[in-house]
Coordinates of C-alpha atoms and ligand atoms in Angstrom, one line a residue:
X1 CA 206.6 156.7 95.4
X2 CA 202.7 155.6 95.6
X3 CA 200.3 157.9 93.9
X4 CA 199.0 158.7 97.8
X5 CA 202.6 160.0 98.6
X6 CA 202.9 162.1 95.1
X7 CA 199.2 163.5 96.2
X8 CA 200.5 164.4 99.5
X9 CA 204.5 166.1 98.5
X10 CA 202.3 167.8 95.7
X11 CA 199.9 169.3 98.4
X12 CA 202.8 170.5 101.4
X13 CA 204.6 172.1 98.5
X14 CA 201.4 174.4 97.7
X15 CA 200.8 174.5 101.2
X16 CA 204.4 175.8 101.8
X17 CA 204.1 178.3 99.2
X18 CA 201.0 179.3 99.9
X19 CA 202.1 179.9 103.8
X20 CA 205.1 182.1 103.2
X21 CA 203.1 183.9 100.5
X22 CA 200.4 185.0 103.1
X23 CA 202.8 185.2 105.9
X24 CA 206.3 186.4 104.9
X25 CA 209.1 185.8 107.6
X26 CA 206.9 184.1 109.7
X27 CA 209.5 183.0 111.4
X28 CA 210.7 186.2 112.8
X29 CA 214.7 187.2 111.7
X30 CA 216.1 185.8 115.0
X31 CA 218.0 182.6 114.6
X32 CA 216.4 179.2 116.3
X33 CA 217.9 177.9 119.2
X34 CA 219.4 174.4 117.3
X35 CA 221.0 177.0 114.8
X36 CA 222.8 179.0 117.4
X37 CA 224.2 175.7 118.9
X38 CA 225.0 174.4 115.3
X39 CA 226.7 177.3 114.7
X40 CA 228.9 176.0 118.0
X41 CA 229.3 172.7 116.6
X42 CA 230.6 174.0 113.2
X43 CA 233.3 175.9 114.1
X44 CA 234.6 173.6 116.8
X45 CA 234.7 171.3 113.4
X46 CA 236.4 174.5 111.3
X47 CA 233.2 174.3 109.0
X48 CA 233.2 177.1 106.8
X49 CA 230.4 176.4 104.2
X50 CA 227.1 175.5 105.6
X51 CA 224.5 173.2 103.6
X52 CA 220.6 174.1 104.8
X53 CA 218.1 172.0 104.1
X54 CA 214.3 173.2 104.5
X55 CA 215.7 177.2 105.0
X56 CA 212.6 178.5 104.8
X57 CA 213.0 182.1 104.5
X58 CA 216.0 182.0 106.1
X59 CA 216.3 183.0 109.9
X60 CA 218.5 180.3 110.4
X61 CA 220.9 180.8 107.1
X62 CA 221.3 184.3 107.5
X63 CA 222.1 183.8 110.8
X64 CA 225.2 181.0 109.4
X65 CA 225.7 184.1 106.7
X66 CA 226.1 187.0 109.8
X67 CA 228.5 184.2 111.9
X68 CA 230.7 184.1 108.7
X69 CA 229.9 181.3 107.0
X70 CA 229.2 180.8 103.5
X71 CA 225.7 178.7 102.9
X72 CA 223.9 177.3 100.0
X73 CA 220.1 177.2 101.4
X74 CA 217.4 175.0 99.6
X75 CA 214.0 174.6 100.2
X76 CA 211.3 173.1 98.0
X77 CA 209.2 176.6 98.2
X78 CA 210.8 179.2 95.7
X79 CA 208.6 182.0 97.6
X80 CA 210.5 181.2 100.9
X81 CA 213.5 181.7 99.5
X82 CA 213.1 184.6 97.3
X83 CA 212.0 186.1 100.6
X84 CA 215.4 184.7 102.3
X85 CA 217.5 186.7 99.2
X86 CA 215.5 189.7 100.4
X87 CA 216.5 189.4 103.4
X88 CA 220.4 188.8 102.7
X89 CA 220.3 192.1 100.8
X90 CA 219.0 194.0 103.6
X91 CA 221.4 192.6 106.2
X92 CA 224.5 192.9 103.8
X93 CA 225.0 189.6 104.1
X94 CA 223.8 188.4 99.7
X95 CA 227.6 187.5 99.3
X96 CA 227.7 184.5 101.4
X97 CA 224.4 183.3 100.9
X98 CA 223.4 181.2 97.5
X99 CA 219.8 179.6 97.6
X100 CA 219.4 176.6 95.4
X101 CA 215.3 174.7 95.0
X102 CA 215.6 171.7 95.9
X103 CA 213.2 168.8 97.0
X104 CA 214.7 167.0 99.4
X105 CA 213.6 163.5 98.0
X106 CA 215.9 164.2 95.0
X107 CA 220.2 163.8 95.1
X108 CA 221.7 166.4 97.0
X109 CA 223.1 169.2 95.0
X110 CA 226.9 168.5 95.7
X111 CA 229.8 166.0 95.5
X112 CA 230.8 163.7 97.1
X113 CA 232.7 164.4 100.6
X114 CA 232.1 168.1 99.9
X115 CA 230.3 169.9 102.5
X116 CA 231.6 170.8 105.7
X117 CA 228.1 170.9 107.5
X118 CA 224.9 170.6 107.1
X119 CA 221.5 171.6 108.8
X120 CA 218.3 171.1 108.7
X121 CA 215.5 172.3 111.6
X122 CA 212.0 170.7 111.3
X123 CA 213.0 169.3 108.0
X124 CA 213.4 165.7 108.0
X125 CA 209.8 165.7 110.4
X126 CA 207.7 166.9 107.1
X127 CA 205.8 164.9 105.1
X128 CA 208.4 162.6 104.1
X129 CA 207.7 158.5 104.4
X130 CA 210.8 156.8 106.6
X131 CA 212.6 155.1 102.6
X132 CA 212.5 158.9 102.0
X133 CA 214.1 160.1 105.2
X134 CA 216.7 157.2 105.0
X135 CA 217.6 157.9 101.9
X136 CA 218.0 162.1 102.4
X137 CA 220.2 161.2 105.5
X138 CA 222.5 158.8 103.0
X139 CA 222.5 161.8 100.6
X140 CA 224.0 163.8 103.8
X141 CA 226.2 161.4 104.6
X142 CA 227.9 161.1 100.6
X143 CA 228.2 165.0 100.7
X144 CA 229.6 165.7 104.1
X145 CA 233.2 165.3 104.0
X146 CA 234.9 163.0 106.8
X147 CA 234.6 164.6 110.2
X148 CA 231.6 166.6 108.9
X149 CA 228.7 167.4 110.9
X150 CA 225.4 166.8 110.7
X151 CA 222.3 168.5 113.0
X152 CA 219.2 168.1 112.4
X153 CA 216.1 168.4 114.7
X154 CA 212.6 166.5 114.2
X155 CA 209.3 167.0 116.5
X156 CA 208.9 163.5 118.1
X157 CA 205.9 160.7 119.1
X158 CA 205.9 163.0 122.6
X159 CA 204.5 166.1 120.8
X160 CA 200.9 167.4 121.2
X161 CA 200.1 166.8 117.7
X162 CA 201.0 163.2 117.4
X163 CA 198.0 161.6 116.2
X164 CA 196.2 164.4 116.0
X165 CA 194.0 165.4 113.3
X166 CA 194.3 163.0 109.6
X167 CA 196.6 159.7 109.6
X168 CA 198.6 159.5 106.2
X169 CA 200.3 156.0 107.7
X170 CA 204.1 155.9 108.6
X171 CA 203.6 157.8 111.4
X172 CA 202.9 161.1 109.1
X173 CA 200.1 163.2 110.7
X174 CA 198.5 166.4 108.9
X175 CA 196.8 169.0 111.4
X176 CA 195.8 172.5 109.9
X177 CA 196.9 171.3 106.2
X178 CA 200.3 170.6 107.5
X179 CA 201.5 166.9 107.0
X180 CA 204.4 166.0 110.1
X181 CA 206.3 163.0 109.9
X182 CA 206.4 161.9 114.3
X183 CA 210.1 160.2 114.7
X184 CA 210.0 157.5 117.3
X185 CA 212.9 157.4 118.7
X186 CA 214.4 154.0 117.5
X187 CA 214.4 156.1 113.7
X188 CA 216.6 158.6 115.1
X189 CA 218.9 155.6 116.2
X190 CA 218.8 154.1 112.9
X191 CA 219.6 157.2 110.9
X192 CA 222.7 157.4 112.9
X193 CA 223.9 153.9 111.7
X194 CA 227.7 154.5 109.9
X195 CA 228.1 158.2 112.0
X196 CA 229.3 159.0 115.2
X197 CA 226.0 160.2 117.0
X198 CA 227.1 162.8 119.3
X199 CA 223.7 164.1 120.8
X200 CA 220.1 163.6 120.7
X201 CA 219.0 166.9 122.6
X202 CA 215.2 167.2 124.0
X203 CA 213.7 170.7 123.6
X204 CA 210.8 172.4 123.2
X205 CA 210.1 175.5 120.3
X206 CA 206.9 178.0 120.2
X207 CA 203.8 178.3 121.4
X208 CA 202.1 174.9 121.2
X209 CA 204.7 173.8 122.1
X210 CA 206.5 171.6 119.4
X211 CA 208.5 168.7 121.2
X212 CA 211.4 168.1 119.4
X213 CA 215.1 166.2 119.4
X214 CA 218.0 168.1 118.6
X215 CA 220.1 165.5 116.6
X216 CA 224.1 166.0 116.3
X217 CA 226.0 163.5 114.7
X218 CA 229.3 163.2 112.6
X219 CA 230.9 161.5 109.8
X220 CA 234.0 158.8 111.2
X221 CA 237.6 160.3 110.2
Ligands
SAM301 C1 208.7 173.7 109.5 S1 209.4 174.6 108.2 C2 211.0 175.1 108.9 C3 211.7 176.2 108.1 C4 213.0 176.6 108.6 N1 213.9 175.4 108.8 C5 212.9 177.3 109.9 O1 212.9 176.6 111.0 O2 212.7 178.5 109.9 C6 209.8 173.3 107.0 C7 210.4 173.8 105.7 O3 210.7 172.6 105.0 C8 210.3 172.9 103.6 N2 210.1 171.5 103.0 C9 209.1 170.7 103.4 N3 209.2 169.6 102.6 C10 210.3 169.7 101.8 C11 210.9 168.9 100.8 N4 210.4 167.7 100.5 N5 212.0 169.4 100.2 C12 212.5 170.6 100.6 N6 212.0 171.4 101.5 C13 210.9 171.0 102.1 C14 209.2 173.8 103.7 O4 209.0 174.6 102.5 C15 209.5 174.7 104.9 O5 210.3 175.8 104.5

């Protein structure tokens, strides 16, 4: 990693913590869209543990955690997901919920041909460069066990904020102190290299709005 890209991670993980500390659940509790069709996708696979990457304070784990399934969430910011434990408490759900820090550039916290599912909603679109990203999704791919699924969702080169605000090269814009790594659309195609790619779903989320993909694919039997 060059000193530019340790400058940057350094900076969205204050940025992170800093956020969730000023705004706790600012997410809302209600579960994303992608996470309600994960959920889908899971069980049609008989997933019963659920990997989360990026959980954020949780509205998408303890959603997993209310459906029945048991999740391990990480995320880089410990104040996000001491907020998520909170959270789990006050739904009843703590049993089935472990949270685990983890930055996403380092090995996956499980092994080999493990996991049933994994998830991950604006994750892999942070300020990650594309070696980074490619070698995350290989990290999914060694801990998802054959037949395994795999959504993820990204905002794309067709959102609002693409090349808006400062350039950090790779395609990784920062507006409002947050750093967003654009997918073009031939990255999501590469990513999917080795897996069955089952979907790459357009929609839209918030406000602003954020244009994103909806990715599904699966690990070959
Ligand atoms: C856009 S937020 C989405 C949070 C959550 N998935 C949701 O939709 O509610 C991105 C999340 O990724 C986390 N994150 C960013 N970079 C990370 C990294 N390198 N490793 C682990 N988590 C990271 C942030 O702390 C934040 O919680």
């Amino acid at each position: 990693m060059s000193e530019h890209e340790q400058e940057l991670a350094a900076a969205q993980r204050e940025q992170w913590q800093q956020t969730y500390g000023e705004h706790p659940g600012m997410y809302g509790e209600e579960p994303s869209e992608p996470a309600v069709h994960a959920a889908e996708v899971f069980r049609a696979g008989s997933a019963r543990e659920v990997l989360e990457l990026g959980a954020g304070h949780g509205r998408d784990a303890l959603f997993f955690a209310r459906e029945g399934f048991t999740v391990l969430a990480t995320d880089f910011s410990p104040v996000g997901l001491e907020q998520l434990r909170e959270t789990a408490h006050a739904q009843g759900v703590a049993e089935r919920v472990t949270t685990q820090v983890q930055d996403v550039r380092r090995p996956l916290p499980l092994p080999d041909a493990s996991a049933d599912a994994v998830f991950a909603h604006m994750l892999l679109c942070m300020a990650l460069s594309t070696p980074e990203i490619h070698a995350l999704v290989a990290e999914v791919r060694r801990v998802l066990r054959p037949g395994g699924a795999f959504v993820y969702t990204v905002r794309h080169t067709g959102d609002a904020h693409y090349r808006a605000g400062s350039g950090h090269g790779d395609d990784i814009w920062e507006h409002g102190g947050f750093a967003v790594h654009f997918f073009p659309r031939d990255l999501v195609d590469h990513l999917a290299e080795g897996w069955i790619l089952q979907e790459v779903h357009t929609f839209e989320e918030g406000g602003l709005p954020r244009r994103l993909w909806r990715v599904t694919q699966t690990v070959p039997r």
